[in-house]
Every structure is written in C-alpha cells, then in structure tokens.
PDB file of C-alpha atoms in Angstrom:
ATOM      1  CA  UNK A   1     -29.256-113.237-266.227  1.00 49.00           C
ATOM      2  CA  UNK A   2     -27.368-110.429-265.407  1.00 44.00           C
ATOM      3  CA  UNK A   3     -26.234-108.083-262.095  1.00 47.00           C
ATOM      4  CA  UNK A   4     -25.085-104.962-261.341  1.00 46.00           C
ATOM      5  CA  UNK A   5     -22.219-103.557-258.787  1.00 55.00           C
ATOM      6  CA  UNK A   6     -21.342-100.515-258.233  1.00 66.00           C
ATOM      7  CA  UNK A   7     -20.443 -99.872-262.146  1.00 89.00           C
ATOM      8  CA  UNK A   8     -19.624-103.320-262.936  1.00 94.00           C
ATOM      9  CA  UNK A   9     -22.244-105.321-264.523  1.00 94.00           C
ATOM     10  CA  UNK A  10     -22.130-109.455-265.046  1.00 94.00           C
ATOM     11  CA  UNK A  11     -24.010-111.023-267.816  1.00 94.00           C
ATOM     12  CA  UNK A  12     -23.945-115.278-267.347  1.00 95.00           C
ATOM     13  CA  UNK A  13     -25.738-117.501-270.491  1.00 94.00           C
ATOM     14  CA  UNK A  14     -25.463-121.494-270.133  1.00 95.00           C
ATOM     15  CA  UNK A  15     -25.572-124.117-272.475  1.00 95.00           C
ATOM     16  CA  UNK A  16     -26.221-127.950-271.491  1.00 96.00           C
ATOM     17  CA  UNK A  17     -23.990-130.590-273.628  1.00 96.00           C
ATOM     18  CA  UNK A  18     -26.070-132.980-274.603  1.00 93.00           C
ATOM     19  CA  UNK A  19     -23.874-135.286-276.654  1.00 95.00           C
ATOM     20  CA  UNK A  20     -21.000-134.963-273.583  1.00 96.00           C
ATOM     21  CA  UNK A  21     -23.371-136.279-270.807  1.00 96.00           C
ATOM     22  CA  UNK A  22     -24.053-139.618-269.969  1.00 95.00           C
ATOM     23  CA  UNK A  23     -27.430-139.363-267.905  1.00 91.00           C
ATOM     24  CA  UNK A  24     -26.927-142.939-267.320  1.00 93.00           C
ATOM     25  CA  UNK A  25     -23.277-142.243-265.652  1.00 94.00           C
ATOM     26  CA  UNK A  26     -24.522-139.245-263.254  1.00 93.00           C
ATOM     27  CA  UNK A  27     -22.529-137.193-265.849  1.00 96.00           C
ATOM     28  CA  UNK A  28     -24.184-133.546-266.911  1.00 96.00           C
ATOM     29  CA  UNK A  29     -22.083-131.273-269.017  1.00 97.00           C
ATOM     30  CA  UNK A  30     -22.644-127.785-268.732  1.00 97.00           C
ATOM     31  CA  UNK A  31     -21.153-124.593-270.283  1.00 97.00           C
ATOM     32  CA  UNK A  32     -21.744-120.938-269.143  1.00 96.00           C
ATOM     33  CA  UNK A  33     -20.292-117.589-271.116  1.00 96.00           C
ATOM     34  CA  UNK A  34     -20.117-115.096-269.140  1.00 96.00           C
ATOM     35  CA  UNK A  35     -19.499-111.174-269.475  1.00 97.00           C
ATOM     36  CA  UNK A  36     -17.757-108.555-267.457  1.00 96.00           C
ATOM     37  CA  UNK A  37     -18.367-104.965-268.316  1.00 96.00           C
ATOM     38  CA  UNK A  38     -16.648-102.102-266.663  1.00 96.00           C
ATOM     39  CA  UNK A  39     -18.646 -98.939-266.263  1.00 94.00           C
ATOM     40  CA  UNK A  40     -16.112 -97.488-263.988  1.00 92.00           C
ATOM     41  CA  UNK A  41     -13.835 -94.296-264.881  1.00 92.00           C
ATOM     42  CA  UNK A  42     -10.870 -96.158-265.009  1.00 94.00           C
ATOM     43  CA  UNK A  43      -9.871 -99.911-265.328  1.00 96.00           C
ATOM     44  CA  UNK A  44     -10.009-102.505-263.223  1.00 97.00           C
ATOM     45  CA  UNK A  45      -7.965-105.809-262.508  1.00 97.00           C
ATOM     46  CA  UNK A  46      -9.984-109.226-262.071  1.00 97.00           C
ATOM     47  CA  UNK A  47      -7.999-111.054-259.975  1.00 97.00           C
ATOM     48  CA  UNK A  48      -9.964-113.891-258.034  1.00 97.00           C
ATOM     49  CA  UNK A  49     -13.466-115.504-258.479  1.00 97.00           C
ATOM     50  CA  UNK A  50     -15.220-117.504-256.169  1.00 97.00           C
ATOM     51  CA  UNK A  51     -17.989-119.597-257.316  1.00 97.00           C
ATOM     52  CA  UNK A  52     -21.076-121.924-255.027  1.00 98.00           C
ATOM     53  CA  UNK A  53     -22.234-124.784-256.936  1.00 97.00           C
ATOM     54  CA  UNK A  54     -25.379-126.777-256.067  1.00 97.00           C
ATOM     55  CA  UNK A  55     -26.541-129.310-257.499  1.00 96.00           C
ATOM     56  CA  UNK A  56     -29.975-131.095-257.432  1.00 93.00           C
ATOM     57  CA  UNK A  57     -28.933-133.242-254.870  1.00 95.00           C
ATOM     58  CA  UNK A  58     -27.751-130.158-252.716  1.00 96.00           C
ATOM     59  CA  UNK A  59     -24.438-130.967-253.065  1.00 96.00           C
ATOM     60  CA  UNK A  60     -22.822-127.689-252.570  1.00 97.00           C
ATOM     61  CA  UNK A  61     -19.084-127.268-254.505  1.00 96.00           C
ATOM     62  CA  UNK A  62     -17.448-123.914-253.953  1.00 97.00           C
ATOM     63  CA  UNK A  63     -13.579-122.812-256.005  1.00 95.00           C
ATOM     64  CA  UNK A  64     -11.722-119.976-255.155  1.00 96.00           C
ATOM     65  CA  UNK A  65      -8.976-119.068-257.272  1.00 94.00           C
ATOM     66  CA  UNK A  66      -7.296-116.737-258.984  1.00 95.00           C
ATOM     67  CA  UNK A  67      -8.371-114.823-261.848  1.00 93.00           C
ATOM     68  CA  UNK A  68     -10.469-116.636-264.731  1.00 94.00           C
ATOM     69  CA  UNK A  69      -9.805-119.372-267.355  1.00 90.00           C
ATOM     70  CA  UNK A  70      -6.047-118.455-266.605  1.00 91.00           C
ATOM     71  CA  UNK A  71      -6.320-115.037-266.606  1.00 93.00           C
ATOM     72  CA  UNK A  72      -6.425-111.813-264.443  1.00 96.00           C
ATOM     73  CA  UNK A  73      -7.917-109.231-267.171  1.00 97.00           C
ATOM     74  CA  UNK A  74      -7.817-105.663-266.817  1.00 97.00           C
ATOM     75  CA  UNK A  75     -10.630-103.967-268.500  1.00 98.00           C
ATOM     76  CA  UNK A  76     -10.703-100.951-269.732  1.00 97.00           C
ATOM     77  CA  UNK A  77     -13.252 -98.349-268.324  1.00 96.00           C
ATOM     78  CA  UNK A  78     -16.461 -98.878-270.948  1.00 96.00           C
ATOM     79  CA  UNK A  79     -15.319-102.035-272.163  1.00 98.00           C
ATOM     80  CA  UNK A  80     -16.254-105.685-271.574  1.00 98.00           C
ATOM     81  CA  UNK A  81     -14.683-109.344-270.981  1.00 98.00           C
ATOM     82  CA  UNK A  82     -15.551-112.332-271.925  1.00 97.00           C
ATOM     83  CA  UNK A  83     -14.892-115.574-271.353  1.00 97.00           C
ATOM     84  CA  UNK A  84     -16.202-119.462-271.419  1.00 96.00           C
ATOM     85  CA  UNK A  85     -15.867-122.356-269.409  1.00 96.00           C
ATOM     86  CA  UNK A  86     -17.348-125.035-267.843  1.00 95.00           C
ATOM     87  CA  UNK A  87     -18.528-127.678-265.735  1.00 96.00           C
ATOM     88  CA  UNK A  88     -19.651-131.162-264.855  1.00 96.00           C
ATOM     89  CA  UNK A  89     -22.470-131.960-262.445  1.00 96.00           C
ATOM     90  CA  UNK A  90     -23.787-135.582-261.287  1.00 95.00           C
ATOM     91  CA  UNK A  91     -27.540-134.033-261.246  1.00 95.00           C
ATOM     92  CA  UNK A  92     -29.673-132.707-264.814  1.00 94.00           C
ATOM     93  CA  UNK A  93     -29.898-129.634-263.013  1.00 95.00           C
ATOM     94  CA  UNK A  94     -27.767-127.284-260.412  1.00 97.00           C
ATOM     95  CA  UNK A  95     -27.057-123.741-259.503  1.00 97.00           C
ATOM     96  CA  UNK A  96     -24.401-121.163-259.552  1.00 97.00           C
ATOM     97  CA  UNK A  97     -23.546-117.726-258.077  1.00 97.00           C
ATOM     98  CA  UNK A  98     -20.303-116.154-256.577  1.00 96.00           C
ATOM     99  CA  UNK A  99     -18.215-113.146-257.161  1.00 96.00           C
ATOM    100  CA  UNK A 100     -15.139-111.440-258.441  1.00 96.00           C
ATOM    101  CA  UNK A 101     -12.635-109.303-257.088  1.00 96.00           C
ATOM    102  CA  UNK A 102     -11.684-106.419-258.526  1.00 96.00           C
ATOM    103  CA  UNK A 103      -8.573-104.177-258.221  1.00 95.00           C
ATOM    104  CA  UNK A 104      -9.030-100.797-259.502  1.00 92.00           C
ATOM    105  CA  UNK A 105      -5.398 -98.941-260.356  1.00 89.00           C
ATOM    106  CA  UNK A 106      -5.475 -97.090-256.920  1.00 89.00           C
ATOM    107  CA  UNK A 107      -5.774-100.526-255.271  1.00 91.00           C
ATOM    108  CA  UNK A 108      -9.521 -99.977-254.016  1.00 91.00           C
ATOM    109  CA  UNK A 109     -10.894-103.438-254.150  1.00 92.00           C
ATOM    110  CA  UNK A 110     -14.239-104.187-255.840  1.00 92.00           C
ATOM    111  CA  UNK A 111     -16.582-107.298-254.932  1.00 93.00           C
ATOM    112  CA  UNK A 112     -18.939-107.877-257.939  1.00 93.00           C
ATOM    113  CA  UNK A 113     -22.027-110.785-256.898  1.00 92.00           C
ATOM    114  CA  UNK A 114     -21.973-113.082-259.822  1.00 92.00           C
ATOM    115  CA  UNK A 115     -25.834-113.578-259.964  1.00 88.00           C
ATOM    116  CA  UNK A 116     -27.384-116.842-258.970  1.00 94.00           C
ATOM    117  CA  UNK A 117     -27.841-118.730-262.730  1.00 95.00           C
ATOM    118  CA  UNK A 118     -29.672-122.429-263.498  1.00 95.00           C
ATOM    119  CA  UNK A 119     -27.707-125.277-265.415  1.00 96.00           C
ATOM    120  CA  UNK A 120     -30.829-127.079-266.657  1.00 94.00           C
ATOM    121  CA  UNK A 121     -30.854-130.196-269.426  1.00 82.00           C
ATOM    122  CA  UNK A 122     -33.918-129.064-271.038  1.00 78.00           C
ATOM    123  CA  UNK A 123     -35.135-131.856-271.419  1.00 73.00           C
ATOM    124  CA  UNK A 124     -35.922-131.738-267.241  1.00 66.00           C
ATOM    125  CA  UNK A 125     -37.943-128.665-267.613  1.00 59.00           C
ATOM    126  CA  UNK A 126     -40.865-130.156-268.843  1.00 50.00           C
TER     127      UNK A 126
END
C-alpha cells in the first residue's frame, strides 16, 4: 500500500506474529515496515507522526509524537527511510492510517497522509 504527497511518497507492508499472539488472551501481534521517500529538491525533516488505530471492535487508538522509532530523520532529496515497528491489538484484525510532518530546510511544513493499511492474522481472511 502506498501514497503520494506532494513529492513524498509512503510505502507501509505488515506482518502478523503468529508465535507472539495469544488469540486466547485478546493478544494480536502485528508488525508494519514502512518507507519514506523524498522526491523533493531538497531534504526534509520528519519530525512528528500521528497514527488512528481501529480495531475490529472499533476501538479507535490514536499517538501523536515526535518523530519515529526515536528518531526525527532528515532525508535527503531522492532518497528513502525506513523503519519498523509495531503493535499489539485485542482483535485478529484492525486498521491504520495517519500522517507525518515534515520540515523542509526553509521551514515550510509538509503533511504526508500515511495511507489507510489492514493488520490481518491470515488465518481470519478465509
């Protein structure tokens, strides 16, 4: 899944932890990589996130913080981030979306939607 702002494109792949969940607990274990790439001319500062989590119950979660996994990257124009991380739901299946702020060096700030991705134990699918 992927999305595109002005010159800024986010790229989000999950993976469901199988052997970390206990279905029987209300414990799903989900991880997502995700990628930043920076088609702008010049670079550009990441420095907060904010994330809506839903689960299949509806609960809705939402974080705001700064930066990611620790971090406020600057990428370089034509180059990508990446980073991994993670999360726990009490449902087999949820959703995600948000966005970052970006800073570019002139201090224009940049909203990029993260796009709305599933967290899915496959074995639910079916």
């Amino acid at each position: 899944m992927s999305s595109e702002t002005p010159n800024i494109q986010v790229e989000v792949n999950t993976v469901f932890h199988e052997k970390q969940s206990l279905a029987e607990e209300g414990r799903f274990v989900f991880s997502y990589n995700i990628r930043i790439t920076n088609y702008n001319t010049e670079p550009v500062m990441l420095v907060s996130r904010y994330w809506q989590i839903i689960d299949g119950a509806e609960k809705v979660q939402e974080v705001n913080g700064q930066g990611v996994v620790g971090q406020q990257p600057t990428i370089p124009s034509g180059e990508s981030f990446e980073y991994s991380s993670g999360i726990i739901l009490q449902t087999p299946t949820g959703i995600m979306h948000g966005h970052y702020d970006f800073v570019t060096e002139n201090g224009e700030v940049i909203e990029a939607p993260i796009p709305a991705f599933t967290l899915a134990n496959p074995a639910n699918l079916h």
